[in-house]
Amino acid sequence: MDARQLKIEAARVALEHVEDGMNLGIGSGTTADEFVRVLAEKVEGGLRVKGVPTSERTAGLCVELGVPIYSLDELPRLDLTIDGADEIDPALQLIKGGGGALLREKIVACASAKMVVIADESKVVDMLGRFALPIEVVAFGMTATHIAVERAASALDLNGTIEPRMDRDVPFETDGGHRILDASFGRIPDAEALAAALRHIPGVVEHGLFLNIASEAIIAGASGIGTMRN
């Protein structure tokens, strides 16, 4: 199977977690897109769900395919969130935010009773950090925030490059109007320490380390579907 078919297979298995009447967080990214498509088929067949999308892109796809959506203010408590990930380690710690929706993704995931991750086997790593860690920051004082992030990382012996994300020739802007710093550390031996350090930097809005949030991951590979659980 090619990469897209692996994502579709993982999405179909994740759909088995969705029960009639659920308030459902719906993630962002190419894998989550496949979940929206298989979810829409079930909705058309009579499945009743209320979806809370984690990005404007996901919201648009839900509207296009007929999945009913609401704001998190309307549905502040969710039964389940289904979302993708950029990296998954053996303890179900994640890096997310490659598409720039990490803040909304984390808010929705933490408002849910359960988070299930769907991914293909290429996203499974022995240690987080191969994928650049997205760090969402405010535009004001971004250079000062950038320097503070570099210092915090250096104190943890993380010395990879940290670069502002660009959208062609202008700074990338998130749905919340913020910017993204992409930190290419290579390996992050102590993700908890890094998360704590980033939380203490005033210009940092959120980071893409999703620690102790996911309860299950559905992984599609050449040999079939596997499950990781805490």
mmCIF file of C-alpha atoms in Angstrom, residues 2 27 45 52-54 66 69 73 88 91 98 105 107 109 123 131 137 163 168 172 179 184 193 208 212 224 227:
data_model
loop_
_atom_site.group_PDB
_atom_site.id
_atom_site.type_symbol
_atom_site.label_atom_id
_atom_site.label_comp_id
_atom_site.label_asym_id
_atom_site.label_seq_id
_atom_site.Cartn_x
_atom_site.Cartn_y
_atom_site.Cartn_z
ATOM 1 C CA ASP A 2 1.132 3.542 -0.683
ATOM 2 C CA GLY A 27 -7.759 16.798 13.875
ATOM 3 C CA GLY A 45 -25.388 6.619 6.444
ATOM 4 C CA VAL A 52 -15.160 20.259 16.648
ATOM 5 C CA PRO A 53 -12.453 20.865 14.013
ATOM 6 C CA THR A 54 -8.932 21.831 15.040
ATOM 7 C CA GLY A 66 -21.427 17.108 5.316
ATOM 8 C CA ILE A 69 -19.349 21.081 13.092
ATOM 9 C CA ASP A 73 -17.267 27.051 23.098
ATOM 10 C CA ILE A 88 5.130 8.996 18.007
ATOM 11 C CA ALA A 91 5.492 5.965 25.364
ATOM 12 C CA GLY A 98 3.738 20.290 11.138
ATOM 13 C CA GLU A 105 -5.048 20.731 18.266
ATOM 14 C CA ILE A 107 -6.721 22.685 23.210
ATOM 15 C CA ALA A 109 -7.236 17.176 22.635
ATOM 16 C CA LYS A 123 5.833 8.350 12.117
ATOM 17 C CA PHE A 131 10.870 15.873 12.932
ATOM 18 C CA VAL A 137 4.996 32.267 19.201
ATOM 19 C CA GLU A 163 14.155 28.803 12.070
ATOM 20 C CA ARG A 168 6.780 31.405 0.375
ATOM 21 C CA PHE A 172 3.748 31.661 8.117
ATOM 22 C CA ARG A 179 4.033 32.607 14.017
ATOM 23 C CA SER A 184 15.423 20.902 14.372
ATOM 24 C CA ALA A 193 12.260 19.207 30.559
ATOM 25 C CA GLY A 208 4.213 20.773 19.558
ATOM 26 C CA ASN A 212 0.732 12.381 28.341
ATOM 27 C CA GLY A 224 -1.193 -4.426 8.654
ATOM 28 C CA THR A 227 -2.072 -0.468 18.094
#
